[in-house]
mmCIF file with all atom_site columns, C-alpha atoms in Angstrom:
data_model
loop_
_atom_site.group_PDB
_atom_site.id
_atom_site.type_symbol
_atom_site.label_atom_id
_atom_site.label_alt_id
_atom_site.label_comp_id
_atom_site.label_asym_id
_atom_site.label_entity_id
_atom_site.label_seq_id
_atom_site.pdbx_PDB_ins_code
_atom_site.Cartn_x
_atom_site.Cartn_y
_atom_site.Cartn_z
_atom_site.occupancy
_atom_site.B_iso_or_equiv
_atom_site.pdbx_formal_charge
_atom_site.auth_seq_id
_atom_site.auth_comp_id
_atom_site.auth_asym_id
_atom_site.auth_atom_id
_atom_site.pdbx_PDB_model_num
ATOM 1   C CA . MET A 1 1   ? 66.011 197.092 137.317 1.00 56.00 ? 1   MET A CA 1
ATOM 2   C CA . THR A 1 2   ? 68.693 196.981 139.993 1.00 57.00 ? 2   THR A CA 1
ATOM 3   C CA . ALA A 1 3   ? 68.487 194.995 143.178 1.00 55.00 ? 3   ALA A CA 1
ATOM 4   C CA . PRO A 1 4   ? 68.019 196.949 146.434 1.00 57.00 ? 4   PRO A CA 1
ATOM 5   C CA . PRO A 1 5   ? 71.146 197.402 148.546 1.00 56.00 ? 5   PRO A CA 1
ATOM 6   C CA . THR A 1 6   ? 71.864 194.581 150.890 1.00 63.00 ? 6   THR A CA 1
ATOM 7   C CA . ARG A 1 7   ? 71.891 195.026 154.623 1.00 61.00 ? 7   ARG A CA 1
ATOM 8   C CA . GLY A 1 8   ? 75.673 194.563 154.628 1.00 58.00 ? 8   GLY A CA 1
ATOM 9   C CA . LEU A 1 9   ? 76.128 197.467 152.227 1.00 58.00 ? 9   LEU A CA 1
ATOM 10  C CA . LEU A 1 10  ? 73.897 199.697 154.329 1.00 55.00 ? 10  LEU A CA 1
ATOM 11  C CA . VAL A 1 11  ? 75.761 198.801 157.525 1.00 53.00 ? 11  VAL A CA 1
ATOM 12  C CA . GLY A 1 12  ? 79.087 199.391 155.759 1.00 56.00 ? 12  GLY A CA 1
ATOM 13  C CA . ALA A 1 13  ? 77.945 202.784 154.490 1.00 53.00 ? 13  ALA A CA 1
ATOM 14  C CA . LEU A 1 14  ? 76.799 203.728 157.988 1.00 52.00 ? 14  LEU A CA 1
ATOM 15  C CA . LEU A 1 15  ? 80.147 202.718 159.494 1.00 51.00 ? 15  LEU A CA 1
ATOM 16  C CA . VAL A 1 16  ? 82.083 204.688 156.874 1.00 48.00 ? 16  VAL A CA 1
ATOM 17  C CA . SER A 1 17  ? 79.946 207.801 157.355 1.00 49.00 ? 17  SER A CA 1
ATOM 18  C CA . SER A 1 18  ? 80.323 207.525 161.146 1.00 48.00 ? 18  SER A CA 1
ATOM 19  C CA . ALA A 1 19  ? 84.096 207.188 160.850 1.00 46.00 ? 19  ALA A CA 1
ATOM 20  C CA . VAL A 1 20  ? 84.255 210.193 158.529 1.00 45.00 ? 20  VAL A CA 1
ATOM 21  C CA . GLY A 1 21  ? 82.128 212.211 160.966 1.00 50.00 ? 21  GLY A CA 1
ATOM 22  C CA . VAL A 1 22  ? 84.374 211.285 163.897 1.00 47.00 ? 22  VAL A CA 1
ATOM 23  C CA . ALA A 1 23  ? 87.538 212.085 161.926 1.00 47.00 ? 23  ALA A CA 1
ATOM 24  C CA . PHE A 1 24  ? 86.016 215.353 160.757 1.00 50.00 ? 24  PHE A CA 1
ATOM 25  C CA . ALA A 1 25  ? 85.026 216.347 164.312 1.00 52.00 ? 25  ALA A CA 1
ATOM 26  C CA . ALA A 1 26  ? 88.439 215.358 165.659 1.00 54.00 ? 26  ALA A CA 1
ATOM 27  C CA . ALA A 1 27  ? 90.036 217.898 163.323 1.00 65.00 ? 27  ALA A CA 1
ATOM 28  C CA . PHE A 1 28  ? 88.423 220.762 165.229 1.00 72.00 ? 28  PHE A CA 1
ATOM 29  C CA . PRO A 1 29  ? 89.262 221.771 168.797 1.00 81.00 ? 29  PRO A CA 1
ATOM 30  C CA . ALA A 1 30  ? 86.715 221.104 171.502 1.00 87.00 ? 30  ALA A CA 1
ATOM 31  C CA . VAL A 1 31  ? 87.140 224.662 172.792 1.00 87.00 ? 31  VAL A CA 1
ATOM 32  C CA . LEU A 1 32  ? 88.353 227.613 170.781 1.00 85.00 ? 32  LEU A CA 1
ATOM 33  C CA . ARG A 1 33  ? 88.860 231.304 171.296 1.00 85.00 ? 33  ARG A CA 1
ATOM 34  C CA . ILE A 1 34  ? 86.772 233.451 168.945 1.00 87.00 ? 34  ILE A CA 1
ATOM 35  C CA . PRO A 1 35  ? 89.048 235.964 167.232 1.00 83.00 ? 35  PRO A CA 1
ATOM 36  C CA . PRO A 1 36  ? 88.078 239.608 167.789 1.00 80.00 ? 36  PRO A CA 1
ATOM 37  C CA . ALA A 1 37  ? 86.397 241.466 164.919 1.00 79.00 ? 37  ALA A CA 1
ATOM 38  C CA . ASN A 1 38  ? 88.992 244.213 165.296 1.00 79.00 ? 38  ASN A CA 1
ATOM 39  C CA . PRO A 1 39  ? 92.270 242.661 166.503 1.00 74.00 ? 39  PRO A CA 1
ATOM 40  C CA . ALA A 1 40  ? 93.961 246.063 166.873 1.00 73.00 ? 40  ALA A CA 1
ATOM 41  C CA . ALA A 1 41  ? 91.374 247.312 169.382 1.00 72.00 ? 41  ALA A CA 1
ATOM 42  C CA . GLN A 1 42  ? 92.015 246.866 173.078 1.00 67.00 ? 42  GLN A CA 1
ATOM 43  C CA . ARG A 1 43  ? 89.848 244.022 174.331 1.00 65.00 ? 43  ARG A CA 1
ATOM 44  C CA . THR A 1 44  ? 87.703 244.623 177.376 1.00 73.00 ? 44  THR A CA 1
ATOM 45  C CA . PRO A 1 45  ? 86.313 242.105 178.079 1.00 79.00 ? 45  PRO A CA 1
ATOM 46  C CA . PRO A 1 46  ? 88.778 239.500 176.803 1.00 83.00 ? 46  PRO A CA 1
ATOM 47  C CA . ALA A 1 47  ? 88.095 237.512 173.645 1.00 84.00 ? 47  ALA A CA 1
ATOM 48  C CA . ALA A 1 48  ? 85.093 235.188 173.730 1.00 91.00 ? 48  ALA A CA 1
ATOM 49  C CA . TRP A 1 49  ? 85.339 231.396 173.840 1.00 92.00 ? 49  TRP A CA 1
ATOM 50  C CA . PHE A 1 50  ? 83.290 228.750 172.058 1.00 92.00 ? 50  PHE A CA 1
ATOM 51  C CA . SER A 1 51  ? 82.856 225.131 173.122 1.00 92.00 ? 51  SER A CA 1
ATOM 52  C CA . HIS A 1 52  ? 82.108 222.553 170.441 1.00 92.00 ? 52  HIS A CA 1
ATOM 53  C CA . ARG A 1 53  ? 81.406 220.125 173.313 1.00 91.00 ? 53  ARG A CA 1
ATOM 54  C CA . THR A 1 54  ? 78.480 222.108 174.714 1.00 91.00 ? 54  THR A CA 1
ATOM 55  C CA . HIS A 1 55  ? 77.008 222.527 171.222 1.00 93.00 ? 55  HIS A CA 1
ATOM 56  C CA . GLN A 1 56  ? 77.623 218.962 169.977 1.00 93.00 ? 56  GLN A CA 1
ATOM 57  C CA . ARG A 1 57  ? 73.959 217.931 170.187 1.00 93.00 ? 57  ARG A CA 1
ATOM 58  C CA . LEU A 1 58  ? 73.306 220.253 167.244 1.00 93.00 ? 58  LEU A CA 1
ATOM 59  C CA . GLY A 1 59  ? 75.744 218.481 164.948 1.00 93.00 ? 59  GLY A CA 1
ATOM 60  C CA . CYS A 1 60  ? 78.382 220.120 162.774 1.00 92.00 ? 60  CYS A CA 1
ATOM 61  C CA . PHE A 1 61  ? 76.137 220.881 159.827 1.00 93.00 ? 61  PHE A CA 1
ATOM 62  C CA . ALA A 1 62  ? 73.709 222.948 161.901 1.00 94.00 ? 62  ALA A CA 1
ATOM 63  C CA . CYS A 1 63  ? 76.331 225.716 161.849 1.00 94.00 ? 63  CYS A CA 1
ATOM 64  C CA . HIS A 1 64  ? 78.958 224.782 159.251 1.00 93.00 ? 64  HIS A CA 1
ATOM 65  C CA . PRO A 1 65  ? 79.237 226.215 156.662 1.00 93.00 ? 65  PRO A CA 1
ATOM 66  C CA . SER A 1 66  ? 75.904 228.113 156.666 1.00 93.00 ? 66  SER A CA 1
ATOM 67  C CA . VAL A 1 67  ? 76.337 230.156 159.887 1.00 94.00 ? 67  VAL A CA 1
ATOM 68  C CA . PHE A 1 68  ? 80.106 229.871 160.362 1.00 93.00 ? 68  PHE A CA 1
ATOM 69  C CA . PRO A 1 69  ? 82.715 229.189 157.719 1.00 88.00 ? 69  PRO A CA 1
ATOM 70  C CA . GLN A 1 70  ? 85.282 226.676 158.883 1.00 82.00 ? 70  GLN A CA 1
ATOM 71  C CA . ALA A 1 71  ? 87.977 229.309 159.235 1.00 83.00 ? 71  ALA A CA 1
ATOM 72  C CA . PRO A 1 72  ? 88.847 231.788 162.000 1.00 82.00 ? 72  PRO A CA 1
ATOM 73  C CA . LEU A 1 73  ? 86.314 234.590 161.911 1.00 86.00 ? 73  LEU A CA 1
ATOM 74  C CA . GLY A 1 74  ? 85.833 237.612 164.130 1.00 89.00 ? 74  GLY A CA 1
ATOM 75  C CA . PHE A 1 75  ? 82.473 239.327 164.535 1.00 92.00 ? 75  PHE A CA 1
ATOM 76  C CA . SER A 1 76  ? 80.790 241.929 166.712 1.00 91.00 ? 76  SER A CA 1
ATOM 77  C CA . HIS A 1 77  ? 77.937 242.035 169.197 1.00 92.00 ? 77  HIS A CA 1
ATOM 78  C CA . ASP A 1 78  ? 76.018 244.216 166.724 1.00 93.00 ? 78  ASP A CA 1
ATOM 79  C CA . GLU A 1 79  ? 76.270 241.475 164.091 1.00 94.00 ? 79  GLU A CA 1
ATOM 80  C CA . MET A 1 80  ? 75.079 238.887 166.617 1.00 95.00 ? 80  MET A CA 1
ATOM 81  C CA . ARG A 1 81  ? 72.123 241.092 167.663 1.00 94.00 ? 81  ARG A CA 1
ATOM 82  C CA . GLU A 1 82  ? 71.183 241.277 163.957 1.00 96.00 ? 82  GLU A CA 1
ATOM 83  C CA . GLY A 1 83  ? 70.902 237.466 163.949 1.00 96.00 ? 83  GLY A CA 1
ATOM 84  C CA . HIS A 1 84  ? 74.281 236.585 162.482 1.00 96.00 ? 84  HIS A CA 1
ATOM 85  C CA . PHE A 1 85  ? 76.846 234.128 163.854 1.00 95.00 ? 85  PHE A CA 1
ATOM 86  C CA . CYS A 1 86  ? 76.040 233.191 167.500 1.00 96.00 ? 86  CYS A CA 1
ATOM 87  C CA . GLY A 1 87  ? 72.961 235.435 167.336 1.00 96.00 ? 87  GLY A CA 1
ATOM 88  C CA . ARG A 1 88  ? 71.377 232.992 164.879 1.00 96.00 ? 88  ARG A CA 1
ATOM 89  C CA . CYS A 1 89  ? 70.374 230.801 167.843 1.00 96.00 ? 89  CYS A CA 1
ATOM 90  C CA . HIS A 1 90  ? 71.182 232.978 170.868 1.00 96.00 ? 90  HIS A CA 1
ATOM 91  C CA . ASP A 1 91  ? 68.190 235.229 170.228 1.00 95.00 ? 91  ASP A CA 1
ATOM 92  C CA . GLY A 1 92  ? 65.972 234.491 173.236 1.00 96.00 ? 92  GLY A CA 1
ATOM 93  C CA . ARG A 1 93  ? 63.716 232.189 171.192 1.00 95.00 ? 93  ARG A CA 1
ATOM 94  C CA . VAL A 1 94  ? 65.974 229.248 170.335 1.00 94.00 ? 94  VAL A CA 1
ATOM 95  C CA . THR A 1 95  ? 68.172 229.629 173.414 1.00 95.00 ? 95  THR A CA 1
ATOM 96  C CA . PHE A 1 96  ? 69.264 232.392 175.795 1.00 94.00 ? 96  PHE A CA 1
ATOM 97  C CA . ALA A 1 97  ? 69.720 235.786 174.181 1.00 95.00 ? 97  ALA A CA 1
ATOM 98  C CA . ILE A 1 98  ? 73.123 237.404 173.953 1.00 93.00 ? 98  ILE A CA 1
ATOM 99  C CA . ALA A 1 99  ? 71.583 240.692 175.075 1.00 90.00 ? 99  ALA A CA 1
ATOM 100 C CA . GLY A 1 100 ? 71.178 240.441 178.836 1.00 90.00 ? 100 GLY A CA 1
ATOM 101 C CA . ALA A 1 101 ? 73.476 237.427 179.264 1.00 94.00 ? 101 ALA A CA 1
ATOM 102 C CA . ALA A 1 102 ? 76.326 237.666 181.730 1.00 94.00 ? 102 ALA A CA 1
ATOM 103 C CA . CYS A 1 103 ? 79.546 238.644 179.953 1.00 92.00 ? 103 CYS A CA 1
ATOM 104 C CA . THR A 1 104 ? 81.273 235.612 181.469 1.00 91.00 ? 104 THR A CA 1
ATOM 105 C CA . GLU A 1 105 ? 78.908 233.278 179.560 1.00 91.00 ? 105 GLU A CA 1
ATOM 106 C CA . CYS A 1 106 ? 81.181 233.809 176.534 1.00 93.00 ? 106 CYS A CA 1
ATOM 107 C CA . HIS A 1 107 ? 84.086 235.962 177.683 1.00 91.00 ? 107 HIS A CA 1
ATOM 108 C CA . ALA A 1 108 ? 85.635 233.388 180.013 1.00 88.00 ? 108 ALA A CA 1
ATOM 109 C CA . PRO A 1 109 ? 87.096 229.951 179.223 1.00 84.00 ? 109 PRO A CA 1
ATOM 110 C CA . PRO A 1 110 ? 84.339 227.286 179.194 1.00 78.00 ? 110 PRO A CA 1
ATOM 111 C CA . ARG A 1 111 ? 84.011 225.260 182.371 1.00 73.00 ? 111 ARG A CA 1
#
């Protein structure tokens, strides 16, 4: 039978996992422009923006990699209305719905 981990080991593991989480989060921009689903199409309104800062309470693994791969990805409003990508949470039940939201909620740089 092995001895239970000591408090020092647990604290050390916690510090390492925290440092990895901070380094991992630092690798991603706080605010990023969502690439259009069809880059060749003329964009009206302009491309949407996403703020990691305003979503940070969810934690990285709430969305990555299950909802969003960690690579640039374009998608459409139809896909979001079907519950994919941003529409997974922005459905009117979890948080405000994409349908009916002001365009500038997403299609303007975050404040």
